[in-house]
PDB file of C-alpha atoms in Angstrom:
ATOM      1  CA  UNK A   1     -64.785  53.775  27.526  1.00 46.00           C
ATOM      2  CA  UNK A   2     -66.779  56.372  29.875  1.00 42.00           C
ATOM      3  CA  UNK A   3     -70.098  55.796  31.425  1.00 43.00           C
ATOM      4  CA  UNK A   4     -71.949  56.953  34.543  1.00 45.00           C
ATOM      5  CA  UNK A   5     -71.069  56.895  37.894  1.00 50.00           C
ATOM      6  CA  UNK A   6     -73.616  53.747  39.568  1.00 44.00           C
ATOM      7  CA  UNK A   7     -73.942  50.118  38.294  1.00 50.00           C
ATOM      8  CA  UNK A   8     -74.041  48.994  34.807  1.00 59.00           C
ATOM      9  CA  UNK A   9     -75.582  45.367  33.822  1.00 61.00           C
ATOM     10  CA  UNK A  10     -73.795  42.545  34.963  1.00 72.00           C
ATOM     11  CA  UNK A  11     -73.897  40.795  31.677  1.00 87.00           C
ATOM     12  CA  UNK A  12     -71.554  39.916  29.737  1.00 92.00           C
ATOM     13  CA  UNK A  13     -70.879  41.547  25.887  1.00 94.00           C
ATOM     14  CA  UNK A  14     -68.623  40.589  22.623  1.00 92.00           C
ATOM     15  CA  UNK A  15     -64.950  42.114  22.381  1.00 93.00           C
ATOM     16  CA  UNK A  16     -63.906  44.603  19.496  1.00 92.00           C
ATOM     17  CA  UNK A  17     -61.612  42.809  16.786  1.00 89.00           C
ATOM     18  CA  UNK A  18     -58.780  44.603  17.931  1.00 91.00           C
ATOM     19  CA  UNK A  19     -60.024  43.829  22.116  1.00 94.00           C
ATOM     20  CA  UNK A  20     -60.032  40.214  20.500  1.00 92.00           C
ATOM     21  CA  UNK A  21     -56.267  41.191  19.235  1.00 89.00           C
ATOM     22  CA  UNK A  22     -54.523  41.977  21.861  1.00 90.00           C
ATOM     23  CA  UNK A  23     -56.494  39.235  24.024  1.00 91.00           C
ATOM     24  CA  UNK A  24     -55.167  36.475  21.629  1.00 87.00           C
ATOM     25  CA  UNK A  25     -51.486  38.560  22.396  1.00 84.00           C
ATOM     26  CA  UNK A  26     -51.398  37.149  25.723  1.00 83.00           C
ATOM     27  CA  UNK A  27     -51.190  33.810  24.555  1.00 77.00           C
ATOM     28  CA  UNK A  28     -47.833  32.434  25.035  1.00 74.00           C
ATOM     29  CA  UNK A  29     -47.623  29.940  22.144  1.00 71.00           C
ATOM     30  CA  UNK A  30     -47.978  32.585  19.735  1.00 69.00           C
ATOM     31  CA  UNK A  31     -45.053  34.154  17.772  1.00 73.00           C
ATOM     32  CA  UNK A  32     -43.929  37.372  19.889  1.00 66.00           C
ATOM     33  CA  UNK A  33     -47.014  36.532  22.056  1.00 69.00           C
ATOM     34  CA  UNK A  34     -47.392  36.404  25.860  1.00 72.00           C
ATOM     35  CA  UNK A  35     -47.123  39.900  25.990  1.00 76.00           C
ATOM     36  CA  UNK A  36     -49.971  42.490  27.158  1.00 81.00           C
ATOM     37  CA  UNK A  37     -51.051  45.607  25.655  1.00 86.00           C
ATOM     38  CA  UNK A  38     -51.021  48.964  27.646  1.00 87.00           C
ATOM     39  CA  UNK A  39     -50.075  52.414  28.246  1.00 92.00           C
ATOM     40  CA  UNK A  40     -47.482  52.661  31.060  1.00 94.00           C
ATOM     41  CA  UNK A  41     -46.402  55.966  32.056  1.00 96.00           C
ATOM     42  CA  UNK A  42     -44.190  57.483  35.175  1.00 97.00           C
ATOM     43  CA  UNK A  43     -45.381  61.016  36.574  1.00 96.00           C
ATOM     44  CA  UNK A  44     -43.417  62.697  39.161  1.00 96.00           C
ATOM     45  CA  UNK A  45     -45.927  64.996  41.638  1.00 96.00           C
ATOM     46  CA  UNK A  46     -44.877  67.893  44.815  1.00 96.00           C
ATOM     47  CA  UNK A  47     -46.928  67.193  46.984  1.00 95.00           C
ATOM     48  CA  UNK A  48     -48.999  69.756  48.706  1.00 92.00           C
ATOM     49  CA  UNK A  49     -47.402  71.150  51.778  1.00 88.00           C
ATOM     50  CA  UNK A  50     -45.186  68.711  51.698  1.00 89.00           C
ATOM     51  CA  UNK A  51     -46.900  65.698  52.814  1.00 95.00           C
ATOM     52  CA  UNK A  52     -47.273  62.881  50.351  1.00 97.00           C
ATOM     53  CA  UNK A  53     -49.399  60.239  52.534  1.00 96.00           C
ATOM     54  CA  UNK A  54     -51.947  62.730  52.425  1.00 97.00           C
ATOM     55  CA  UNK A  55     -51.636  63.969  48.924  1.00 97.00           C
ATOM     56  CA  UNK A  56     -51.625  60.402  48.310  1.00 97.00           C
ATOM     57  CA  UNK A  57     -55.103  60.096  49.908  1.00 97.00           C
ATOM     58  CA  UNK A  58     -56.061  62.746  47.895  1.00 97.00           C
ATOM     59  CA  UNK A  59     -54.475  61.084  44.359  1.00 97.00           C
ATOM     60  CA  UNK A  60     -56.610  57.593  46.039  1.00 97.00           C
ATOM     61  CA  UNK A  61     -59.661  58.953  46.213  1.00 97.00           C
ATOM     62  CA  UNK A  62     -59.954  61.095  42.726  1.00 97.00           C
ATOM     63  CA  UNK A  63     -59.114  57.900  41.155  1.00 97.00           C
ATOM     64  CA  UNK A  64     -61.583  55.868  43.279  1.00 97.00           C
ATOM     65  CA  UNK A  65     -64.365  58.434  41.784  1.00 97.00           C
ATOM     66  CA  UNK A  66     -62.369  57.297  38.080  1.00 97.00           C
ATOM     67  CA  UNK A  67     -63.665  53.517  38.739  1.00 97.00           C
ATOM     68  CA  UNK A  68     -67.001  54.184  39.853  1.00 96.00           C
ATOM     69  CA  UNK A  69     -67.219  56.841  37.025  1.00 96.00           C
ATOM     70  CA  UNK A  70     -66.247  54.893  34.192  1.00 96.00           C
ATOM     71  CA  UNK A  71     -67.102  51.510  33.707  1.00 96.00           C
ATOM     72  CA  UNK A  72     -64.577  49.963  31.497  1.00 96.00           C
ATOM     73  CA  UNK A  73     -62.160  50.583  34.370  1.00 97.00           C
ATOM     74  CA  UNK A  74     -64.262  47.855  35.985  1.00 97.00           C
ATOM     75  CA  UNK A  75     -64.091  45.240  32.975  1.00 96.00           C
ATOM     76  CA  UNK A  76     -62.466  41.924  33.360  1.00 96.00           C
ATOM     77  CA  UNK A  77     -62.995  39.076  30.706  1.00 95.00           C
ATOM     78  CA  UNK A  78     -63.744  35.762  31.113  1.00 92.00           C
ATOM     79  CA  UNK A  79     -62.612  32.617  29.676  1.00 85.00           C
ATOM     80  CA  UNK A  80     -65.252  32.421  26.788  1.00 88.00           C
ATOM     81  CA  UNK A  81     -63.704  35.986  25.718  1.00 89.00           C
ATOM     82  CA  UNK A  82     -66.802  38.073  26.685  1.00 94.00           C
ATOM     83  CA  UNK A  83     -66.594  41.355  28.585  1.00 95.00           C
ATOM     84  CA  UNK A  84     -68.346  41.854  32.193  1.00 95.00           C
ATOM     85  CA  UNK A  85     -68.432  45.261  33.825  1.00 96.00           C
ATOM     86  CA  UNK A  86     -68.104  44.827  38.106  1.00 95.00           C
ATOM     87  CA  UNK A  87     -70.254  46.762  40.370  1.00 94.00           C
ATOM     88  CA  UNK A  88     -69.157  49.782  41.705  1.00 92.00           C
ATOM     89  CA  UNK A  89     -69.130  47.695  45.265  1.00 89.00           C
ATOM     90  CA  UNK A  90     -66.935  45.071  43.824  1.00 85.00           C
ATOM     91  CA  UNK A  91     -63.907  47.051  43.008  1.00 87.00           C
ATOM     92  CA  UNK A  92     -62.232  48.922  46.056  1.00 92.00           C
ATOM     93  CA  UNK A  93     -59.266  51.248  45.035  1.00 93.00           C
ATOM     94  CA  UNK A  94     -55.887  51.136  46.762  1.00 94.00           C
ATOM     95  CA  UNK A  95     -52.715  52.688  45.367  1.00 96.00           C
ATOM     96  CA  UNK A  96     -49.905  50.570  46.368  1.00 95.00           C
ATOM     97  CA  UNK A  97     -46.955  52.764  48.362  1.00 97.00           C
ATOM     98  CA  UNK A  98     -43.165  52.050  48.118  1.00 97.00           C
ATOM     99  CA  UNK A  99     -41.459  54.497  50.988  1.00 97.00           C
ATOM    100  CA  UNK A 100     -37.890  55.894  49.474  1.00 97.00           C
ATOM    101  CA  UNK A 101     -37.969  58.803  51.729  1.00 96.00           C
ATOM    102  CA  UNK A 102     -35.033  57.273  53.933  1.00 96.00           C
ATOM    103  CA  UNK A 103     -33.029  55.146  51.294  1.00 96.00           C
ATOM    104  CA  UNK A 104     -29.907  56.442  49.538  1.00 96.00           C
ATOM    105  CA  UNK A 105     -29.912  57.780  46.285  1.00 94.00           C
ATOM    106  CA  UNK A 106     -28.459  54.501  44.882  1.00 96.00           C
ATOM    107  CA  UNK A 107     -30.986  52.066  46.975  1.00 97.00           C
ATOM    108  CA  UNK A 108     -33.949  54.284  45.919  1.00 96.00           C
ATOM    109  CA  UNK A 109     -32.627  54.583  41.934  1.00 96.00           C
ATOM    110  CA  UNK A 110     -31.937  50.557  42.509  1.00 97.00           C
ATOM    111  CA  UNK A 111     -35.469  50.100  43.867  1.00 97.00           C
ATOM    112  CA  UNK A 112     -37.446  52.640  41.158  1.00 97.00           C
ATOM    113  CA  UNK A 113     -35.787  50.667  38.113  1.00 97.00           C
ATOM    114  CA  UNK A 114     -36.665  47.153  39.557  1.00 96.00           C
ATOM    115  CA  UNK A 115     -40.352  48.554  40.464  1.00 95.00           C
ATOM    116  CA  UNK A 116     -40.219  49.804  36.477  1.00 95.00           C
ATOM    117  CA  UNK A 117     -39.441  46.384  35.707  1.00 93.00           C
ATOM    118  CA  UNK A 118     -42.065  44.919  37.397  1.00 91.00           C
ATOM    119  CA  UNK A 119     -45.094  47.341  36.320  1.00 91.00           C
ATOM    120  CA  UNK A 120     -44.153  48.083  32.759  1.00 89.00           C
ATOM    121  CA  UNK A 121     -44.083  44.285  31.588  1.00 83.00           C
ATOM    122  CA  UNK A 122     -47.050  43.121  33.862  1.00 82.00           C
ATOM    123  CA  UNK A 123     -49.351  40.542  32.179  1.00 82.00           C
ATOM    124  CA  UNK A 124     -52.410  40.413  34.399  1.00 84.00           C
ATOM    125  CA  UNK A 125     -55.301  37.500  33.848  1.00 89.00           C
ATOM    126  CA  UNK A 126     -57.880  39.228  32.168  1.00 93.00           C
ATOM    127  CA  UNK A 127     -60.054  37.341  34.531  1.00 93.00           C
ATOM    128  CA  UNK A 128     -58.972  39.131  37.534  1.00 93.00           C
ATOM    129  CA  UNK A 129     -59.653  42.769  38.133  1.00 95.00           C
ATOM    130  CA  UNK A 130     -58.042  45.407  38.079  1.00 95.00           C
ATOM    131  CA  UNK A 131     -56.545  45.333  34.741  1.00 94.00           C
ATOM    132  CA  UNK A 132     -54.616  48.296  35.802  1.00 95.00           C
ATOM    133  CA  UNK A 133     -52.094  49.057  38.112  1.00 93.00           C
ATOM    134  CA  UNK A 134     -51.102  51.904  39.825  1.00 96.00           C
ATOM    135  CA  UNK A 135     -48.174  52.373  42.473  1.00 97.00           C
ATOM    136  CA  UNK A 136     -46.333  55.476  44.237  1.00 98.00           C
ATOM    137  CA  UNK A 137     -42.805  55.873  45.190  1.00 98.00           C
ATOM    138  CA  UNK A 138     -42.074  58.460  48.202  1.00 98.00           C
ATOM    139  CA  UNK A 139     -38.947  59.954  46.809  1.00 97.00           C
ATOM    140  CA  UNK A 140     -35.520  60.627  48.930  1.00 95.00           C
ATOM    141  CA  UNK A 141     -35.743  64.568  48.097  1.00 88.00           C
ATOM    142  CA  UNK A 142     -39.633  64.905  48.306  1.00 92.00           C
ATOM    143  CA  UNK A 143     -41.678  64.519  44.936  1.00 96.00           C
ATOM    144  CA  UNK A 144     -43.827  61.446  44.920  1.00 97.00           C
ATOM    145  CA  UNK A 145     -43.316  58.993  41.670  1.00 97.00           C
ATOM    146  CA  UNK A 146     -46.525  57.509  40.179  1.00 98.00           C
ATOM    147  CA  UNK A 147     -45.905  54.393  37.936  1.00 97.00           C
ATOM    148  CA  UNK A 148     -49.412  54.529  35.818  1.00 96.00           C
ATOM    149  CA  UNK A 149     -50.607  51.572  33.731  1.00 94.00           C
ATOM    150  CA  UNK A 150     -53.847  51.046  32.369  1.00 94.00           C
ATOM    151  CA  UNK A 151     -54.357  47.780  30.048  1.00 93.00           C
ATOM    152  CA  UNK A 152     -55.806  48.591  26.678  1.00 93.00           C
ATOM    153  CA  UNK A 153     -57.958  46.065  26.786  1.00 95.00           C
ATOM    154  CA  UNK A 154     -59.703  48.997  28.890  1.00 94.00           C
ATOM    155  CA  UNK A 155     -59.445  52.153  26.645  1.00 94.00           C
ATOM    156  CA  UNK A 156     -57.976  53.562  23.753  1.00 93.00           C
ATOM    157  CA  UNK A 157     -55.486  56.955  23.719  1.00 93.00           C
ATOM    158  CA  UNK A 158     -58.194  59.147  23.671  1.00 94.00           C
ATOM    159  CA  UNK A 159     -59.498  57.174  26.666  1.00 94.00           C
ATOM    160  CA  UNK A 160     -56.471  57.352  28.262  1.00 95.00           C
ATOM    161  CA  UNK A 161     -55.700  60.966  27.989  1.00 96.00           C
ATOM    162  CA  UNK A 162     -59.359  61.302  29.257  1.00 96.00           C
ATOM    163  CA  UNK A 163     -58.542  59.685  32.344  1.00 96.00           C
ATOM    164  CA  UNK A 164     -55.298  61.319  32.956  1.00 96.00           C
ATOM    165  CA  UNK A 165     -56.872  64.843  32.480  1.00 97.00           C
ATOM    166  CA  UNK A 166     -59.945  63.861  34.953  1.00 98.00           C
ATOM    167  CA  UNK A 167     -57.824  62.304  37.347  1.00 97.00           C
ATOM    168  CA  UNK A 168     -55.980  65.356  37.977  1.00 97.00           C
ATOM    169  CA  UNK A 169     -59.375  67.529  38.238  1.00 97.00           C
ATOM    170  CA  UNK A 170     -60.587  65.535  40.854  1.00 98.00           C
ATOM    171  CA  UNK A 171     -57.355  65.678  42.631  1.00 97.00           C
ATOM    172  CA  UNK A 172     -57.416  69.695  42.442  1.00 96.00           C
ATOM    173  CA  UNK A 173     -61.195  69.536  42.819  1.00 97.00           C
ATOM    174  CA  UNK A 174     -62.823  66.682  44.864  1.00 95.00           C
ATOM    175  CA  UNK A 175     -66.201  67.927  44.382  1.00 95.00           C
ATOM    176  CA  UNK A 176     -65.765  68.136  40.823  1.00 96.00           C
ATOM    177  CA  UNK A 177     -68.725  66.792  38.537  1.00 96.00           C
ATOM    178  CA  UNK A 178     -68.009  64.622  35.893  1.00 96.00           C
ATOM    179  CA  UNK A 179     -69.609  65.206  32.396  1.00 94.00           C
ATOM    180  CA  UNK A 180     -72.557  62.504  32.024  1.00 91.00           C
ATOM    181  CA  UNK A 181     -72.069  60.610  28.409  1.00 88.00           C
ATOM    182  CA  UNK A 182     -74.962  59.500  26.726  1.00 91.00           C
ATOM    183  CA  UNK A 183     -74.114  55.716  26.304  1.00 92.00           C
ATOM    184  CA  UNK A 184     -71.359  53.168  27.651  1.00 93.00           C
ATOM    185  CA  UNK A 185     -68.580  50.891  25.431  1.00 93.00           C
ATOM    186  CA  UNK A 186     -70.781  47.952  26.430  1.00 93.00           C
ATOM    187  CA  UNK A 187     -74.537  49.232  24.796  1.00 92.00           C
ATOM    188  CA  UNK A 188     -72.786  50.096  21.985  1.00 91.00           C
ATOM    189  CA  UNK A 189     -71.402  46.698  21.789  1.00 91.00           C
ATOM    190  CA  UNK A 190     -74.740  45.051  22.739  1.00 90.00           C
ATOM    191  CA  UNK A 191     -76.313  47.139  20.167  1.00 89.00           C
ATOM    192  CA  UNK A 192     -73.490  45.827  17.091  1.00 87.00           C
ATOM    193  CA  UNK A 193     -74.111  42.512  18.184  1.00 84.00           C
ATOM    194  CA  UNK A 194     -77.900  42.344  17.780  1.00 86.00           C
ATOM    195  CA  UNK A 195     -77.841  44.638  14.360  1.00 85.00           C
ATOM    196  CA  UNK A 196     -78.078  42.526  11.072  1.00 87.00           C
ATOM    197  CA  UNK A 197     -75.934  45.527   9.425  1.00 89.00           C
ATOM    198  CA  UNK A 198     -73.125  45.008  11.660  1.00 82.00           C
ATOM    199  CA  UNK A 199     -73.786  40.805  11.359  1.00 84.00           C
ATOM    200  CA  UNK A 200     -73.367  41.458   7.377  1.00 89.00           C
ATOM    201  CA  UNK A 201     -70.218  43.324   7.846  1.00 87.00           C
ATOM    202  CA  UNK A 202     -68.591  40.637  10.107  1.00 83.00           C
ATOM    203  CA  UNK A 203     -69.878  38.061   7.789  1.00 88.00           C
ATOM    204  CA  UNK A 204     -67.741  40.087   4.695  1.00 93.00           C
ATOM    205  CA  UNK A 205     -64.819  40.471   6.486  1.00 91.00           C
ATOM    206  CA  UNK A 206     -64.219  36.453   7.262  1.00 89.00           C
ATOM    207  CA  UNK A 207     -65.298  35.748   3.420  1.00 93.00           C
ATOM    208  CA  UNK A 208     -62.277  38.385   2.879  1.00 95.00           C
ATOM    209  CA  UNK A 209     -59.649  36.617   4.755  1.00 91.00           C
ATOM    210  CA  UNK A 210     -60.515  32.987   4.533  1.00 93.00           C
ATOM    211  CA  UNK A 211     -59.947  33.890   0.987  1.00 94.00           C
TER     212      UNK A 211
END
């Protein structure tokens, strides 16, 4: 989900059916439950010049711009199931470093499958933000590794390929502006919550399946 890059209402708004999926997924009493749902993904970068702590910087602070840019990378949802969006304030950005550069080739493939591990079967409390993760691995021979995972309680594909392809623009281009959308995931919820068509549909669909 995109919005604009300030504060969006701290109030809280309904989940999507399938957002109300994949939350009930987490549940660990549930038949192949317990699990989350989200896109993981390893990139390996060069970084400029040769100097990854400040490429890394760089990488920080494009995605920093990401979070204040889009608001559903500031979601977290509570207890009652009901979205909230965080102020811009409320959610610093910091990219997590493992430092390979010095390990041997077995220590640092050793240490880059447990990390994998770790960061491809996170389940993260919804309540708790970030619900994404991102972490770098200085490499022995000099790329940097970027272990990438965004929940999809979040974003969709389309939302994720967004991010991927703006995160990289503002990496190349700091002063980059970002295109403005026209609404955010949580009016347009508001909005199918408080519309008697949309109340009519939900009312069909239990009638469907409690029959």
């Amino acid at each position: 989900g995109e919005g604009t890059e300030g504060e969006e209402k701290d109030e809280p708004f309904p989940l999507t059916p399938i957002q109300a999926s994949y939350l009930a997924g987490r549940a660990e009493g549930l038949p192949l439950g317990g699990v989350a749902t989200h896109y993981y993904h390893e990139y390996d970068r060069t970084p400029p010049a040769g100097d990854p702590e400040a490429d890394l910087e760089r990488l920080e602070r494009a995605w920093a711009r990401l979070v204040a840019h889009h608001p559903m990378l500031r979601m977290t949802v509570d207890e009652r199931g009901s979205q909230r969006i965080l102020p811009v304030a409320g959610a610093p950005v910091r990219i997590d470093v493992t430092d390979l550069r010095s390990a041997s080739a077995d220590e640092a493939e050793r240490a880059l499958a447990d990390l994998r591990h770790e960061l491809s079967h996170r389940c993260r409390s919804t309540g708790a933000w970030p619900l994404f993760a991102i972490h770098a691995a200085f490499l022995p021979d000099g790329p940097t590794r970027l272990h990438v995972g965004v929940d999809v309680l979040c974003t969709d594909m389309a939302g994720w390929m967004l991010l991927m392809r703006q995160w990289g623009e503002l990496v190349e281009d700091p002063d980059r502006e970002l295109p403005t959308p026209s609404t955010t995931f949580a009016a347009v919820q508001r909005s199918r919550a408080e519309d008697p068509r949309w109340a009519e549909r939900r009312r069909r669909d239990r009638k469907h399946w409690a029959g």
